[in-house]
CSV table of C-alpha atoms in Angstrom, one decimal:
chain,number,residue,atom,x,y,z
A,1,MET,CA,-51.6,297.8,-30.0
A,2,LYS,CA,-54.6,298.9,-32.1
A,3,ASN,CA,-54.5,302.3,-33.9
A,4,ALA,CA,-50.8,301.9,-34.3
A,5,ARG,CA,-49.3,304.3,-36.8
A,6,ILE,CA,-47.4,302.7,-39.7
A,7,LEU,CA,-45.1,304.1,-42.4
A,8,ILE,CA,-44.9,302.2,-45.7
A,9,VAL,CA,-41.7,302.3,-47.7
A,10,GLU,CA,-42.3,300.6,-51.0
A,11,ASP,CA,-41.4,301.8,-54.5
A,12,GLU,CA,-43.9,299.5,-56.3
A,13,ALA,CA,-47.2,301.3,-56.4
A,14,ILE,CA,-49.4,298.1,-56.6
A,15,ILE,CA,-47.7,296.5,-53.6
A,16,ALA,CA,-47.8,299.8,-51.6
A,17,GLU,CA,-51.5,300.1,-52.3
A,18,ASP,CA,-52.1,296.4,-51.3
A,19,LEU,CA,-50.2,297.1,-48.1
A,20,LYS,CA,-52.2,300.2,-47.3
A,21,MET,CA,-55.5,298.4,-47.8
A,22,ALA,CA,-54.5,295.4,-45.8
A,23,ILE,CA,-53.2,297.5,-42.9
A,24,ASN,CA,-56.4,299.5,-42.8
A,25,ASN,CA,-58.5,296.3,-42.9
A,26,ILE,CA,-56.8,294.8,-39.9
A,27,GLY,CA,-57.3,298.0,-37.8
A,28,PHE,CA,-54.0,300.0,-38.1
A,29,ASN,CA,-53.4,303.4,-39.5
A,30,VAL,CA,-51.0,304.3,-42.4
A,31,VAL,CA,-49.4,307.7,-41.6
A,32,GLY,CA,-47.3,307.9,-44.8
A,33,HIS,CA,-45.8,306.3,-47.9
A,34,ALA,CA,-42.3,306.7,-49.2
A,35,THR,CA,-40.9,305.4,-52.5
A,36,ASN,CA,-37.2,305.8,-51.8
A,37,ALA,CA,-34.8,305.8,-48.9
A,38,ARG,CA,-34.3,309.6,-48.7
A,39,VAL,CA,-38.0,310.3,-48.3
A,40,ALA,CA,-38.4,307.3,-46.0
A,41,ILE,CA,-35.8,308.8,-43.6
A,42,GLU,CA,-37.5,312.3,-43.8
A,43,LYS,CA,-40.9,310.9,-43.1
A,44,ALA,CA,-39.7,308.6,-40.3
A,45,LEU,CA,-38.2,311.6,-38.5
A,46,GLU,CA,-41.2,313.8,-39.2
A,47,PHE,CA,-44.1,311.4,-38.3
A,48,GLU,CA,-42.3,309.2,-35.8
A,49,PRO,CA,-44.5,306.2,-36.6
A,50,ASP,CA,-45.0,303.2,-34.3
A,51,LEU,CA,-43.7,300.9,-37.0
A,52,ILE,CA,-42.1,301.0,-40.5
A,53,ILE,CA,-42.7,298.4,-43.2
A,54,MET,CA,-39.6,298.7,-45.4
A,55,ASP,CA,-38.9,297.1,-48.7
A,56,ILE,CA,-35.3,296.0,-48.7
A,57,VAL,CA,-34.8,296.7,-52.4
A,58,LEU,CA,-35.5,300.4,-53.3
A,59,LYS,CA,-34.7,302.5,-56.4
A,60,GLY,CA,-31.9,305.0,-55.9
A,61,GLN,CA,-28.5,305.1,-54.3
A,62,MET,CA,-29.7,303.7,-50.9
A,63,ASN,CA,-31.6,300.6,-50.3
A,64,GLY,CA,-34.0,299.8,-47.4
A,65,ILE,CA,-31.1,298.6,-45.2
A,66,ASP,CA,-29.2,301.8,-45.7
A,67,ALA,CA,-32.4,303.8,-44.8
A,68,SER,CA,-32.9,301.7,-41.7
A,69,TYR,CA,-29.4,302.5,-40.5
A,70,LYS,CA,-30.0,306.2,-40.9
A,71,ILE,CA,-33.3,306.1,-39.2
A,72,HIS,CA,-31.9,304.1,-36.2
A,73,GLU,CA,-29.2,306.7,-35.7
A,74,LYS,CA,-32.0,309.2,-34.8
A,75,ARG,CA,-35.0,307.1,-33.7
A,76,ASN,CA,-35.6,303.7,-32.2
A,77,ILE,CA,-38.5,302.7,-34.5
A,78,PRO,CA,-39.2,299.0,-35.1
A,79,ILE,CA,-38.9,297.9,-38.7
A,80,ILE,CA,-40.4,295.0,-40.7
A,81,PHE,CA,-38.4,294.2,-43.8
A,82,LEU,CA,-40.4,293.4,-46.9
A,83,THR,CA,-38.4,290.9,-49.0
A,84,ALA,CA,-38.5,288.5,-52.0
A,85,TYR,CA,-36.9,285.1,-52.1
A,86,SER,CA,-34.4,286.5,-54.6
A,87,ASP,CA,-33.1,289.0,-51.9
A,88,LEU,CA,-31.2,286.4,-49.9
A,89,ASP,CA,-27.9,288.3,-50.0
A,90,LEU,CA,-29.6,291.5,-48.8
A,91,ILE,CA,-31.5,289.5,-46.1
A,92,GLU,CA,-28.2,288.3,-44.7
A,93,LYS,CA,-26.9,291.9,-44.6
A,94,ALA,CA,-30.2,293.0,-43.0
A,95,LYS,CA,-29.5,290.9,-40.0
A,96,THR,CA,-27.2,293.5,-38.7
A,97,ILE,CA,-30.1,295.9,-38.4
A,98,LYS,CA,-31.9,293.3,-36.2
A,99,PRO,CA,-35.3,293.8,-37.8
A,100,TYR,CA,-38.4,292.9,-35.8
A,101,ALA,CA,-39.8,290.7,-38.6
A,102,TYR,CA,-39.6,289.7,-42.2
A,103,LEU,CA,-42.5,289.7,-44.6
A,104,VAL,CA,-42.1,287.8,-47.8
A,105,LYS,CA,-43.7,288.9,-51.0
A,106,PRO,CA,-46.4,288.1,-52.0
A,107,PHE,CA,-47.8,288.3,-48.5
A,108,GLN,CA,-51.1,287.2,-47.0
A,109,GLU,CA,-53.1,289.5,-44.8
A,110,ARG,CA,-52.9,287.1,-41.9
A,111,GLN,CA,-49.1,287.0,-42.2
A,112,LEU,CA,-49.1,290.8,-42.3
A,113,LEU,CA,-51.2,290.9,-39.1
A,114,ALA,CA,-49.0,288.4,-37.3
A,115,SER,CA,-45.8,290.3,-38.3
A,116,ILE,CA,-47.2,293.6,-37.2
A,117,GLU,CA,-48.5,292.3,-33.9
A,118,MET,CA,-45.3,290.5,-33.2
A,119,ALA,CA,-43.2,293.6,-33.9
A,120,LEU,CA,-45.4,295.9,-31.8
A,121,ASP,CA,-45.5,293.4,-28.9
A,122,ARG,CA,-41.8,293.1,-29.0
A,123,LYS,CA,-41.4,296.9,-29.0
A,124,GLN,CA,-43.7,297.2,-26.0
A,125,MET,CA,-41.7,294.5,-24.1
A,126,GLU,CA,-38.5,296.4,-24.9
A,127,ILE,CA,-39.9,299.6,-23.7
A,128,ALA,CA,-41.0,297.9,-20.4
A,129,LEU,CA,-37.6,296.3,-20.1
A,130,GLN,CA,-35.8,299.6,-20.7
A,131,LYS,CA,-38.1,301.3,-18.1
A,132,SER,CA,-37.4,298.5,-15.6
A,133,GLU,CA,-33.6,298.6,-16.3
A,134,ALA,CA,-33.7,302.4,-16.0
A,135,GLN,CA,-35.4,302.1,-12.6
A,136,LYS,CA,-32.9,299.5,-11.4
A,137,GLN,CA,-30.1,301.7,-12.7
A,138,ALA,CA,-31.5,304.7,-10.8
A,139,ILE,CA,-31.8,302.7,-7.6
A,140,LEU,CA,-28.3,301.3,-7.9
A,141,ASP,CA,-26.8,304.7,-8.8
A,142,GLY,CA,-28.6,306.2,-5.9
A,143,SER,CA,-26.9,303.9,-3.4
A,144,PRO,CA,-24.0,305.3,-1.4
A,145,ASP,CA,-22.4,301.8,-1.6
A,146,MET,CA,-20.1,300.7,-4.3
A,147,ILE,CA,-21.9,298.0,-6.4
A,148,MET,CA,-20.1,296.1,-9.1
A,149,LEU,CA,-20.6,293.1,-11.3
A,150,VAL,CA,-17.3,291.1,-11.8
A,151,ASP,CA,-16.3,287.9,-13.5
A,152,LEU,CA,-14.5,285.1,-11.7
A,153,ASP,CA,-11.2,286.8,-12.4
A,154,MET,CA,-12.4,289.9,-10.7
A,155,HIS,CA,-12.7,292.0,-13.9
A,156,VAL,CA,-15.4,294.6,-13.5
A,157,LEU,CA,-18.2,294.2,-16.0
A,158,TRP,CA,-20.5,296.8,-14.6
A,159,ALA,CA,-20.4,299.4,-11.9
A,160,ASN,CA,-22.8,301.9,-10.3
A,161,ARG,CA,-22.3,305.6,-10.0
A,162,THR,CA,-20.6,305.5,-6.6
A,163,ALA,CA,-18.0,303.0,-7.9
A,164,LEU,CA,-17.5,305.0,-11.1
A,165,ASP,CA,-17.1,308.3,-9.2
A,166,MET,CA,-14.2,306.7,-7.3
A,167,ASN,CA,-12.6,305.4,-10.6
A,168,PRO,CA,-14.2,306.3,-13.9
A,169,ASP,CA,-12.0,303.8,-15.7
A,170,VAL,CA,-12.9,300.8,-13.6
A,171,ILE,CA,-14.8,298.9,-16.4
A,172,GLY,CA,-12.6,296.1,-17.7
A,173,MET,CA,-10.0,296.4,-14.9
A,174,THR,CA,-9.7,294.1,-11.9
A,175,CYS,CA,-11.4,295.6,-8.9
A,176,TYR,CA,-8.2,295.4,-6.8
A,177,LYS,CA,-6.1,297.1,-9.5
A,178,ALA,CA,-8.7,299.8,-10.0
A,179,TYR,CA,-9.0,300.8,-6.4
A,180,THR,CA,-5.9,299.7,-4.6
A,181,ASN,CA,-3.4,299.6,-7.5
A,182,MET,CA,-2.3,296.1,-6.4
A,183,ASP,CA,-1.5,293.3,-8.8
A,184,LYS,CA,-3.2,290.6,-6.7
A,185,ILE,CA,-6.6,290.3,-5.0
A,186,CYS,CA,-6.9,291.9,-1.6
A,187,GLU,CA,-6.1,289.7,1.4
A,188,GLY,CA,-9.2,288.5,3.1
A,189,CYS,CA,-11.5,289.5,0.3
A,190,PRO,CA,-14.8,287.8,0.8
A,191,CYS,CA,-15.2,287.2,-2.9
A,192,LEU,CA,-12.6,284.5,-2.7
A,193,LYS,CA,-14.8,282.6,-0.3
A,194,THR,CA,-17.8,283.3,-2.6
A,195,ILE,CA,-15.9,281.7,-5.5
A,196,SER,CA,-14.8,278.7,-3.4
A,197,THR,CA,-18.2,278.1,-1.7
A,198,GLY,CA,-20.7,279.6,-4.2
A,199,GLN,CA,-22.3,281.4,-1.2
A,200,THR,CA,-22.7,285.0,-0.1
A,201,ARG,CA,-19.8,286.0,2.1
A,202,MET,CA,-19.0,289.2,4.0
A,203,GLY,CA,-15.9,290.8,5.6
A,204,VAL,CA,-14.5,294.0,6.9
A,205,LYS,CA,-11.3,295.3,5.4
A,206,TYR,CA,-9.0,298.1,6.4
A,207,GLN,CA,-7.5,300.1,3.5
A,208,SER,CA,-4.5,302.4,4.0
A,209,THR,CA,-5.1,303.9,0.6
A,210,LEU,CA,-8.0,303.6,-1.8
A,211,ALA,CA,-8.8,305.3,-5.1
A,212,GLY,CA,-11.2,308.3,-4.6
A,213,ILE,CA,-10.8,308.2,-0.8
A,214,LYS,CA,-8.6,310.6,1.2
A,215,GLY,CA,-6.7,308.9,4.1
A,216,GLU,CA,-7.3,305.6,5.7
A,217,SER,CA,-10.7,303.8,5.5
A,218,TYR,CA,-12.7,300.8,6.6
A,219,TRP,CA,-15.0,298.8,4.2
A,220,GLU,CA,-17.6,296.2,4.7
A,221,ASN,CA,-17.5,294.0,1.6
A,222,ILE,CA,-20.1,291.5,0.5
A,223,GLY,CA,-19.7,289.0,-2.3
A,224,VAL,CA,-23.0,287.7,-3.8
A,225,PRO,CA,-22.8,284.8,-6.2
A,226,ILE,CA,-24.6,284.9,-9.6
A,227,LYS,CA,-25.4,281.4,-11.0
A,228,ASP,CA,-26.9,280.0,-14.2
A,229,ASN,CA,-29.9,277.7,-14.3
A,230,GLU,CA,-27.7,274.7,-13.6
A,231,GLY,CA,-26.2,276.3,-10.5
A,232,ARG,CA,-22.8,277.1,-12.0
A,233,LEU,CA,-21.2,280.3,-10.7
A,234,ASN,CA,-20.8,282.8,-13.5
A,235,ASN,CA,-20.3,286.2,-11.9
A,236,ILE,CA,-20.2,287.9,-8.5
A,237,ILE,CA,-21.8,291.1,-7.3
A,238,ILE,CA,-19.6,293.1,-5.0
A,239,ILE,CA,-21.2,295.5,-2.5
A,240,ALA,CA,-18.7,297.7,-0.7
A,241,ARG,CA,-19.8,300.0,2.1
A,242,ASN,CA,-17.6,302.7,3.6
A,243,ILE,CA,-17.9,302.1,7.3
A,244,THR,CA,-15.0,304.4,8.3
A,245,ASP,CA,-17.2,306.8,10.3
A,246,ARG,CA,-18.9,303.9,12.1
A,247,LYS,CA,-15.6,302.2,12.9
A,248,LEU,CA,-14.2,305.5,14.2
A,249,SER,CA,-17.3,306.1,16.3
A,250,GLU,CA,-17.2,302.6,17.7
A,251,GLU,CA,-13.5,303.0,18.5
A,252,ALA,CA,-14.2,306.4,20.2
A,253,LEU,CA,-17.1,304.8,22.1
A,254,ARG,CA,-14.9,301.9,23.2
A,255,GLU,CA,-12.1,304.2,24.3
A,256,SER,CA,-14.7,306.4,26.1
A,257,GLU,CA,-16.2,303.3,27.9
A,258,GLU,CA,-12.7,302.1,28.8
A,259,PHE,CA,-11.9,305.5,30.2
A,260,SER,CA,-15.2,305.7,32.1
A,261,THR,CA,-14.7,302.2,33.4
A,262,SER,CA,-11.2,303.1,34.5
A,263,LEU,CA,-12.4,306.2,36.3
A,264,LEU,CA,-15.1,304.1,38.1
A,265,ILE,CA,-12.8,301.3,39.1
A,266,ASN,CA,-10.0,303.6,40.2
A,267,SER,CA,-12.1,306.2,41.9
A,268,PRO,CA,-11.2,306.5,45.6
A,269,ASN,CA,-14.9,307.3,46.3
A,270,PRO,CA,-17.5,304.5,46.4
A,271,ILE,CA,-19.8,304.5,43.4
A,272,VAL,CA,-23.0,302.7,43.0
A,273,VAL,CA,-25.2,302.4,39.9
A,274,ILE,CA,-28.8,301.5,40.6
A,275,ASN,CA,-31.7,300.9,38.3
A,276,PRO,CA,-35.1,302.7,38.9
A,277,ASP,CA,-36.4,299.5,40.4
A,278,THR,CA,-33.6,299.6,43.0
A,279,PHE,CA,-31.6,296.8,41.3
A,280,ILE,CA,-27.9,297.2,41.8
A,281,ARG,CA,-26.2,297.0,38.4
A,282,TYR,CA,-22.7,298.1,39.4
A,283,ILE,CA,-20.4,298.9,42.3
A,284,ASN,CA,-16.8,299.9,42.2
A,285,PRO,CA,-14.0,298.4,44.5
A,286,ALA,CA,-14.3,301.3,46.9
A,287,VAL,CA,-17.8,300.2,47.8
A,288,GLU,CA,-16.5,296.7,48.6
A,289,GLN,CA,-13.8,298.3,50.7
A,290,LEU,CA,-16.1,300.6,52.7
A,291,THR,CA,-19.0,298.2,53.3
A,292,GLY,CA,-17.1,294.9,53.5
A,293,PHE,CA,-19.6,293.3,51.1
A,294,SER,CA,-18.3,291.7,47.9
A,295,LYS,CA,-19.5,292.5,44.4
A,296,SER,CA,-21.1,289.0,44.2
A,297,GLU,CA,-23.1,289.8,47.3
A,298,LEU,CA,-24.4,293.1,46.0
A,299,ILE,CA,-24.8,293.0,42.2
A,300,GLY,CA,-28.5,292.2,41.4
A,301,ARG,CA,-29.7,293.0,44.9
A,302,LYS,CA,-32.8,295.2,45.4
A,303,ALA,CA,-33.6,297.5,48.3
A,304,PRO,CA,-33.4,297.1,51.3
A,305,TYR,CA,-29.6,296.8,50.9
A,306,PRO,CA,-27.4,295.0,53.4
A,307,TRP,CA,-25.6,298.2,54.4
A,308,TRP,CA,-28.9,299.9,55.4
A,309,THR,CA,-29.7,300.5,59.1
A,310,GLU,CA,-33.1,300.2,60.6
A,311,GLU,CA,-33.5,304.0,60.3
A,312,THR,CA,-32.6,303.8,56.6
A,313,VAL,CA,-35.2,301.1,56.0
A,314,GLN,CA,-37.9,303.2,57.7
A,315,ASN,CA,-37.1,306.4,55.8
A,316,PRO,CA,-39.6,306.7,52.9
A,317,GLY,CA,-37.8,309.7,51.4
A,318,MET,CA,-35.2,307.4,49.9
A,319,ASN,CA,-37.8,306.1,47.3
A,320,ASN,CA,-39.7,309.3,46.7
A,321,LYS,CA,-40.0,309.6,42.9
A,322,ASN,CA,-40.0,313.4,43.0
A,323,ILE,CA,-36.7,313.4,45.0
A,324,ARG,CA,-35.2,310.6,42.9
A,325,ASN,CA,-36.0,312.4,39.6
A,326,ARG,CA,-33.4,315.1,40.1
A,327,VAL,CA,-29.8,315.5,41.4
A,328,ASN,CA,-29.8,315.2,45.2
A,329,ARG,CA,-27.2,315.4,47.9
A,330,PHE,CA,-27.8,314.0,51.3
A,331,GLU,CA,-26.2,312.3,54.2
A,332,GLN,CA,-26.9,308.7,55.4
A,333,THR,CA,-25.6,306.5,58.1
A,334,PHE,CA,-24.9,303.0,57.0
A,335,ARG,CA,-23.4,299.9,58.6
A,336,ASN,CA,-20.7,297.6,57.2
A,337,LYS,CA,-20.6,293.9,57.1
A,338,ASN,CA,-19.1,293.7,60.6
A,339,GLY,CA,-21.9,295.9,62.1
A,340,GLY,CA,-19.8,299.1,62.4
A,341,GLN,CA,-21.5,302.3,61.3
A,342,PHE,CA,-20.2,304.9,58.9
A,343,VAL,CA,-21.6,308.1,57.5
A,344,VAL,CA,-21.5,309.1,53.8
A,345,GLU,CA,-22.5,312.1,51.8
A,346,ILE,CA,-24.4,310.8,48.7
A,347,THR,CA,-24.8,312.7,45.5
A,348,SER,CA,-27.4,310.9,43.5
A,349,THR,CA,-27.7,311.8,39.8
A,350,PRO,CA,-30.5,310.4,37.6
A,351,VAL,CA,-29.1,309.4,34.1
A,352,LYS,CA,-31.9,309.9,31.5
A,353,ARG,CA,-32.4,308.7,27.9
A,354,SER,CA,-35.3,309.9,25.8
A,355,GLY,CA,-36.7,311.7,28.9
A,356,ALA,CA,-36.8,308.5,31.0
A,357,VAL,CA,-34.5,307.7,33.9
A,358,ARG,CA,-32.3,304.7,32.9
A,359,TYR,CA,-30.3,304.5,36.1
A,360,TYR,CA,-29.0,306.5,39.1
A,361,LEU,CA,-25.3,307.2,39.6
A,362,GLU,CA,-24.5,307.5,43.3
A,363,ASN,CA,-21.2,308.9,44.4
A,364,TRP,CA,-20.4,308.4,48.1
A,365,ILE,CA,-18.0,310.4,50.2
A,366,ASP,CA,-17.0,308.9,53.5
A,367,ILE,CA,-17.5,311.7,56.1
A,368,THR,CA,-17.4,309.5,59.2
A,369,HIS,CA,-14.2,311.1,60.5
A,370,ASN,CA,-15.7,314.6,60.1
A,371,GLN,CA,-18.8,313.5,62.1
A,372,HIS,CA,-16.6,312.3,64.9
A,373,ILE,CA,-14.6,315.5,65.0
A,374,GLU,CA,-17.8,317.5,65.3
């Protein structure tokens, strides 16, 4: 990182001048010089340098370590400590600051260059990592799913925004205590299988009560194993998706289909469902009763159908697309399996999806008796 801006904090004038010359020689810029901790703090906040070279031992009430603490409270600026071999006790104390490097006096220019480049490179990597972590956090927090990292005892180590919104105190708690207020892991939890197998497992769970959720709910839970380099299981990622709306919709659809099927089966009128290519996809028991043909004889058949008469076969209007593309009501004479004829009034309704006809629903009414009376 050429042209980096560096603040020097050194109370010995000769060493400070040597530092300044060396820094300029290797292509960096000195933005300021402080001789004590108080001025160092002020200039660090004012100039916001890319790097600070700080002598550990400074004159005054505060040393370089104290100044670094104060600076880090306000700014995340990398610091290289300038030390002497006699400063061993202070060096040990300086470890709590986590300096980017140490430079031992008297220093060589190549050592100075290596320390500066190492500190600046580390800072760039930290910035990139922080950016990456922030992006990952934003993605995870943007998910409507609950996402948590737990240990093998199910204690929550990290949680995304959705999980925290449901229980802000979840960190450190077991997931089952945090959300169900139970003292044992939920029955059927896929994480148990993840722990025993070391593999991703999924399951659907009904919850009568759950923190942050009003009423009953259904959840799709996924346990994802996190392993170390030797393949040992360390943690588990839990992904919990609220599928209540989907389950209720599926249940409503199932009930609707059962109801519709019941109506078709129990309808006294014959009902035939025919694909656009004339393939018979469904008949109800009333069709079998009227025609004498069984379901196995009719399902899958294409026109001409066994109940058609010669007149029906020769009638081109039956397959006219313009006629078949709208609701039609017409009469037809058919024959049953024994050869007897019967007359039906047919209401043919095209059932469409996305503008295309998916099938025709034909409702027959037997009017043979009416025809005989006339």
